[in-house]
Amino acid sequence: MNHPLFDISGRTALVTGAGRGIGLALARGLAEAGCTVVLNGRDGERLERAAAELPGDRVHTVVFDVTDGSSVEAGIADVEQRVGPLDILVNNAGMQLRAPILEFTDADWHRILDTNLTSAFLVGREAARGMTERGHGKIINICSLQSEVVRPGIAPYAATKGALKMLTKGMCADWGPYGVQVNGLGPGYIETELTQPLVRDAEFSAWVRRRTPAGRWGRTEDLVGGVLFLASPAADFVSGQVLYVDGGMTSVL
């Protein structure tokens, strides 16, 4: 028998940036756990293809730009009217731009800030309006190993992910009294479409395996258990935390 503390069947979850990679894997995990799942992204066709891969008949899509306030407001209203009140939000939308700080343009700085940080503020704020009124909800912000540590060439990315960690704690402080728990999930080096160039780089891959106590790259499915836990009643007294799923990398030198 499954423990009732981990039962999230019948809940409604929205996952941003869910067309591929980590977002799609997390959406699949939530669908397999019995949730009604709404996939968000900007490419409607990609979302439809992704939704067709997921189990069950309670998978929906919603197209809106997570970096635009009015688009977010309309998108969340559409979801809650068309699918139902949101119980779970996974703020997964994000991007990476690699360049030394001296070569990083103003435009790219604002783009990565909007995509990785502002999006979580906008979507989190809008989803929390209903959650705080109803007196329950779970928000999971997808942070990163780089919420804690950094390598050369990714300072702006690390800045957004470090700020997302603190936004998570701030949301916890504001919305905890209303029965909403807000936590972060911090993936380490995960093999996805977007990280393929790094995976294929023999020197970098060897460094990852050597640097990680688990001795391997993470897989997207390694992240699912953490999200299911943070979305479940088992985590009702867990808030403002970041759960690092990194094979132990943040713990060792």
CSV table of N, CA and C in Angstrom, one decimal, residues 13-111:
chain,number,residue,atom,x,y,z
A,13,ALA,N,-1.6,20.4,-11.3
A,13,ALA,CA,-0.3,21.0,-11.3
A,13,ALA,C,0.0,21.7,-12.6
A,14,LEU,N,0.7,22.8,-12.5
A,14,LEU,CA,1.2,23.5,-13.7
A,14,LEU,C,2.7,23.5,-13.7
A,15,VAL,N,3.3,23.1,-14.8
A,15,VAL,CA,4.7,23.0,-15.0
A,15,VAL,C,5.2,24.0,-16.1
A,16,THR,N,6.0,25.0,-15.8
A,16,THR,CA,6.4,25.9,-16.8
A,16,THR,C,7.6,25.3,-17.5
A,17,GLY,N,7.8,25.7,-18.8
A,17,GLY,CA,9.0,25.2,-19.5
A,17,GLY,C,8.9,23.7,-19.7
A,18,ALA,N,7.7,23.2,-20.0
A,18,ALA,CA,7.5,21.7,-19.9
A,18,ALA,C,7.5,21.0,-21.2
A,19,GLY,N,8.0,21.7,-22.3
A,19,GLY,CA,8.0,21.1,-23.6
A,19,GLY,C,9.1,20.0,-23.8
A,20,ARG,N,10.1,20.1,-22.9
A,20,ARG,CA,11.2,19.1,-23.1
A,20,ARG,C,12.0,19.0,-21.8
A,21,GLY,N,13.0,18.2,-21.8
A,21,GLY,CA,14.0,18.1,-20.8
A,21,GLY,C,13.5,17.9,-19.4
A,22,ILE,N,14.0,18.7,-18.4
A,22,ILE,CA,13.6,18.5,-17.0
A,22,ILE,C,12.1,18.8,-16.8
A,23,GLY,N,11.6,19.8,-17.4
A,23,GLY,CA,10.2,20.2,-17.3
A,23,GLY,C,9.3,19.1,-17.7
A,24,LEU,N,9.6,18.5,-18.8
A,24,LEU,CA,8.7,17.4,-19.3
A,24,LEU,C,8.8,16.2,-18.4
A,25,ALA,N,10.0,15.9,-17.9
A,25,ALA,CA,10.2,14.7,-17.0
A,25,ALA,C,9.4,14.9,-15.7
A,26,LEU,N,9.4,16.2,-15.2
A,26,LEU,CA,8.7,16.4,-13.9
A,26,LEU,C,7.2,16.4,-14.2
A,27,ALA,N,6.7,16.9,-15.3
A,27,ALA,CA,5.3,16.8,-15.7
A,27,ALA,C,4.9,15.3,-15.8
A,28,ARG,N,5.8,14.5,-16.4
A,28,ARG,CA,5.4,13.1,-16.6
A,28,ARG,C,5.3,12.4,-15.2
A,29,GLY,N,6.2,12.7,-14.3
A,29,GLY,CA,6.2,12.2,-12.9
A,29,GLY,C,4.9,12.6,-12.2
A,30,LEU,N,4.5,13.8,-12.3
A,30,LEU,CA,3.2,14.3,-11.7
A,30,LEU,C,2.0,13.6,-12.3
A,31,ALA,N,2.0,13.4,-13.6
A,31,ALA,CA,0.9,12.7,-14.3
A,31,ALA,C,0.9,11.2,-13.8
A,32,GLU,N,2.0,10.6,-13.7
A,32,GLU,CA,2.1,9.2,-13.2
A,32,GLU,C,1.6,9.1,-11.8
A,33,ALA,N,1.7,10.2,-11.0
A,33,ALA,CA,1.3,10.2,-9.6
A,33,ALA,C,-0.2,10.5,-9.5
A,34,GLY,N,-0.9,10.7,-10.7
A,34,GLY,CA,-2.3,10.9,-10.7
A,34,GLY,C,-2.8,12.3,-10.7
A,35,CYS,N,-1.9,13.2,-11.0
A,35,CYS,CA,-2.2,14.6,-11.1
A,35,CYS,C,-2.8,15.0,-12.4
A,36,THR,N,-3.7,16.0,-12.4
A,36,THR,CA,-4.0,16.6,-13.7
A,36,THR,C,-2.9,17.6,-13.9
A,37,VAL,N,-2.3,17.5,-15.1
A,37,VAL,CA,-1.1,18.3,-15.4
A,37,VAL,C,-1.3,19.3,-16.5
A,38,VAL,N,-0.8,20.5,-16.3
A,38,VAL,CA,-0.9,21.5,-17.4
A,38,VAL,C,0.6,21.9,-17.8
A,39,LEU,N,0.9,21.6,-19.1
A,39,LEU,CA,2.2,22.0,-19.6
A,39,LEU,C,2.2,23.4,-20.1
A,40,ASN,N,3.2,24.2,-19.7
A,40,ASN,CA,3.3,25.5,-20.2
A,40,ASN,C,4.6,25.7,-21.0
A,41,GLY,N,4.5,26.5,-22.0
A,41,GLY,CA,5.7,26.9,-22.8
A,41,GLY,C,5.2,28.0,-23.8
A,42,ARG,N,6.1,28.3,-24.7
A,42,ARG,CA,5.7,29.3,-25.8
A,42,ARG,C,5.4,28.7,-27.1
A,43,ASP,N,5.8,27.5,-27.3
A,43,ASP,CA,5.6,26.8,-28.6
A,43,ASP,C,4.5,25.8,-28.4
A,44,GLY,N,3.3,26.1,-28.9
A,44,GLY,CA,2.1,25.3,-28.8
A,44,GLY,C,2.3,23.9,-29.4
A,45,GLU,N,2.9,23.9,-30.6
A,45,GLU,CA,3.0,22.6,-31.2
A,45,GLU,C,3.9,21.6,-30.4
A,46,ARG,N,5.0,22.1,-29.9
A,46,ARG,CA,5.9,21.3,-29.1
A,46,ARG,C,5.2,20.8,-27.8
A,47,LEU,N,4.4,21.7,-27.2
A,47,LEU,CA,3.6,21.3,-26.0
A,47,LEU,C,2.7,20.2,-26.3
A,48,GLU,N,2.0,20.3,-27.5
A,48,GLU,CA,1.0,19.3,-27.8
A,48,GLU,C,1.7,17.9,-28.0
A,49,ARG,N,2.9,18.0,-28.7
A,49,ARG,CA,3.7,16.7,-28.9
A,49,ARG,C,4.1,16.1,-27.5
A,50,ALA,N,4.5,17.0,-26.6
A,50,ALA,CA,4.9,16.6,-25.3
A,50,ALA,C,3.8,16.0,-24.5
A,51,ALA,N,2.6,16.7,-24.6
A,51,ALA,CA,1.4,16.2,-23.8
A,51,ALA,C,1.0,14.8,-24.3
A,52,ALA,N,1.2,14.6,-25.6
A,52,ALA,CA,0.8,13.3,-26.2
A,52,ALA,C,1.6,12.1,-25.7
A,53,GLU,N,2.8,12.5,-25.2
A,53,GLU,CA,3.7,11.4,-24.6
A,53,GLU,C,3.3,11.0,-23.2
A,54,LEU,N,2.5,11.9,-22.5
A,54,LEU,CA,2.3,11.6,-21.1
A,54,LEU,C,1.1,10.7,-20.9
A,55,PRO,N,1.1,9.9,-19.8
A,55,PRO,CA,0.1,9.0,-19.5
A,55,PRO,C,-1.2,9.6,-19.0
A,56,GLY,N,-2.3,9.0,-19.2
A,56,GLY,CA,-3.6,9.4,-18.7
A,56,GLY,C,-4.3,10.4,-19.6
A,57,ASP,N,-5.5,10.8,-19.2
A,57,ASP,CA,-6.3,11.7,-20.1
A,57,ASP,C,-6.5,13.0,-19.4
A,58,ARG,N,-5.6,13.4,-18.5
A,58,ARG,CA,-5.8,14.6,-17.8
A,58,ARG,C,-4.6,15.5,-17.9
A,59,VAL,N,-4.1,15.6,-19.2
A,59,VAL,CA,-3.0,16.4,-19.5
A,59,VAL,C,-3.4,17.6,-20.4
A,60,HIS,N,-3.1,18.8,-20.0
A,60,HIS,CA,-3.5,20.0,-20.8
A,60,HIS,C,-2.3,20.8,-21.1
A,61,THR,N,-2.5,21.8,-22.0
A,61,THR,CA,-1.4,22.7,-22.4
A,61,THR,C,-1.9,24.1,-22.2
A,62,VAL,N,-1.0,25.0,-22.0
A,62,VAL,CA,-1.3,26.5,-22.0
A,62,VAL,C,-0.1,27.2,-22.5
A,63,VAL,N,-0.3,28.0,-23.5
A,63,VAL,CA,0.8,28.8,-24.1
A,63,VAL,C,0.7,30.2,-23.5
A,64,PHE,N,1.8,30.6,-22.8
A,64,PHE,CA,2.0,32.0,-22.4
A,64,PHE,C,3.4,32.3,-22.1
A,65,ASP,N,3.8,33.5,-22.2
A,65,ASP,CA,5.2,34.0,-22.0
A,65,ASP,C,5.4,34.2,-20.5
A,66,VAL,N,6.2,33.4,-19.9
A,66,VAL,CA,6.4,33.5,-18.4
A,66,VAL,C,7.1,34.8,-18.0
A,67,THR,N,7.7,35.5,-19.0
A,67,THR,CA,8.4,36.7,-18.6
A,67,THR,C,7.6,38.0,-18.8
A,68,ASP,N,6.3,37.8,-19.2
A,68,ASP,CA,5.5,39.0,-19.4
A,68,ASP,C,4.3,38.9,-18.5
A,69,GLY,N,4.2,40.0,-17.6
A,69,GLY,CA,3.2,40.0,-16.5
A,69,GLY,C,1.7,39.8,-17.0
A,70,SER,N,1.3,40.5,-18.0
A,70,SER,CA,-0.1,40.4,-18.5
A,70,SER,C,-0.3,39.1,-19.1
A,71,SER,N,0.7,38.5,-19.8
A,71,SER,CA,0.5,37.2,-20.4
A,71,SER,C,0.4,36.1,-19.3
A,72,VAL,N,1.2,36.3,-18.2
A,72,VAL,CA,1.1,35.3,-17.1
A,72,VAL,C,-0.3,35.4,-16.4
A,73,GLU,N,-0.7,36.6,-16.2
A,73,GLU,CA,-2.0,36.8,-15.6
A,73,GLU,C,-3.2,36.2,-16.4
A,74,ALA,N,-3.2,36.4,-17.7
A,74,ALA,CA,-4.2,35.8,-18.5
A,74,ALA,C,-4.0,34.3,-18.6
A,75,GLY,N,-2.8,33.8,-18.6
A,75,GLY,CA,-2.6,32.4,-18.7
A,75,GLY,C,-3.0,31.6,-17.5
A,76,ILE,N,-2.7,32.1,-16.3
A,76,ILE,CA,-3.1,31.5,-15.1
A,76,ILE,C,-4.7,31.5,-14.9
A,77,ALA,N,-5.3,32.7,-15.3
A,77,ALA,CA,-6.7,32.8,-15.3
A,77,ALA,C,-7.4,31.7,-16.2
A,78,ASP,N,-6.8,31.5,-17.4
A,78,ASP,CA,-7.3,30.6,-18.3
A,78,ASP,C,-7.2,29.1,-17.8
A,79,VAL,N,-6.1,28.8,-17.2
A,79,VAL,CA,-5.9,27.5,-16.6
A,79,VAL,C,-6.9,27.2,-15.5
A,80,GLU,N,-7.0,28.2,-14.6
A,80,GLU,CA,-7.9,27.9,-13.4
A,80,GLU,C,-9.4,27.8,-13.9
A,81,GLN,N,-9.7,28.6,-14.9
A,81,GLN,CA,-11.1,28.5,-15.4
A,81,GLN,C,-11.4,27.2,-16.2
A,82,ARG,N,-10.4,26.8,-17.1
A,82,ARG,CA,-10.5,25.7,-18.0
A,82,ARG,C,-10.3,24.4,-17.4
A,83,VAL,N,-9.3,24.3,-16.5
A,83,VAL,CA,-8.8,23.1,-15.9
A,83,VAL,C,-9.2,22.9,-14.4
A,84,GLY,N,-9.0,24.0,-13.7
A,84,GLY,CA,-9.4,24.0,-12.3
A,84,GLY,C,-8.4,24.7,-11.4
A,85,PRO,N,-8.7,24.9,-10.1
A,85,PRO,CA,-7.8,25.6,-9.2
A,85,PRO,C,-6.4,24.9,-9.1
A,86,LEU,N,-5.3,25.7,-9.1
A,86,LEU,CA,-4.0,25.1,-9.1
A,86,LEU,C,-3.7,24.7,-7.6
A,87,ASP,N,-3.2,23.4,-7.5
A,87,ASP,CA,-2.7,23.0,-6.2
A,87,ASP,C,-1.2,23.0,-6.1
A,88,ILE,N,-0.6,22.8,-7.3
A,88,ILE,CA,0.9,22.7,-7.4
A,88,ILE,C,1.4,23.5,-8.6
A,89,LEU,N,2.5,24.3,-8.3
A,89,LEU,CA,3.2,25.0,-9.4
A,89,LEU,C,4.6,24.6,-9.4
A,90,VAL,N,5.1,24.2,-10.5
A,90,VAL,CA,6.6,24.0,-10.7
A,90,VAL,C,7.1,25.0,-11.6
A,91,ASN,N,7.9,26.0,-11.1
A,91,ASN,CA,8.6,27.0,-11.9
A,91,ASN,C,9.9,26.5,-12.4
A,92,ASN,N,9.8,25.9,-13.6
A,92,ASN,CA,10.9,25.2,-14.2
A,92,ASN,C,11.5,26.0,-15.4
A,93,ALA,N,10.8,26.9,-16.0
A,93,ALA,CA,11.3,27.7,-17.2
A,93,ALA,C,12.6,28.3,-16.9
A,94,GLY,N,13.6,28.1,-17.8
A,94,GLY,CA,14.9,28.6,-17.5
A,94,GLY,C,15.8,28.5,-18.8
A,95,MET,N,16.9,29.2,-18.8
A,95,MET,CA,17.8,29.1,-19.9
A,95,MET,C,19.3,29.3,-19.4
A,96,GLN,N,20.2,29.0,-20.2
A,96,GLN,CA,21.6,29.1,-19.9
A,96,GLN,C,22.3,29.9,-21.0
A,97,LEU,N,23.1,30.9,-20.7
A,97,LEU,CA,24.0,31.6,-21.6
A,97,LEU,C,25.4,31.6,-21.0
A,98,ARG,N,26.3,31.0,-21.8
A,98,ARG,CA,27.7,30.9,-21.3
A,98,ARG,C,28.6,32.0,-21.9
A,99,ALA,N,29.2,32.8,-21.1
A,99,ALA,CA,30.2,33.7,-21.6
A,99,ALA,C,30.9,34.4,-20.5
A,100,PRO,N,32.2,34.7,-20.6
A,100,PRO,CA,32.9,35.5,-19.5
A,100,PRO,C,32.2,36.8,-19.3
A,101,ILE,N,32.2,37.2,-18.0
A,101,ILE,CA,31.4,38.5,-17.7
A,101,ILE,C,31.8,39.6,-18.6
A,102,LEU,N,33.1,39.8,-18.9
A,102,LEU,CA,33.5,40.9,-19.7
A,102,LEU,C,33.0,40.9,-21.1
A,103,GLU,N,32.5,39.7,-21.6
A,103,GLU,CA,31.9,39.6,-22.9
A,103,GLU,C,30.4,39.5,-22.9
A,104,PHE,N,29.8,39.5,-21.7
A,104,PHE,CA,28.4,39.3,-21.5
A,104,PHE,C,27.7,40.6,-21.8
A,105,THR,N,26.7,40.6,-22.8
A,105,THR,CA,26.1,41.8,-23.2
A,105,THR,C,24.9,42.2,-22.2
A,106,ASP,N,24.6,43.5,-22.3
A,106,ASP,CA,23.5,44.0,-21.5
A,106,ASP,C,22.2,43.2,-21.8
A,107,ALA,N,22.0,43.0,-23.1
A,107,ALA,CA,20.7,42.4,-23.6
A,107,ALA,C,20.7,40.9,-23.0
A,108,ASP,N,21.8,40.2,-23.1
A,108,ASP,CA,21.8,38.8,-22.6
A,108,ASP,C,21.6,38.8,-21.1
A,109,TRP,N,22.2,39.7,-20.4
A,109,TRP,CA,22.0,39.8,-18.9
A,109,TRP,C,20.5,40.0,-18.6
A,110,HIS,N,19.8,40.9,-19.3
A,110,HIS,CA,18.4,41.1,-19.0
A,110,HIS,C,17.5,39.9,-19.4
A,111,ARG,N,18.0,39.2,-20.5
A,111,ARG,CA,17.2,38.1,-21.0
A,111,ARG,C,17.3,36.9,-20.0
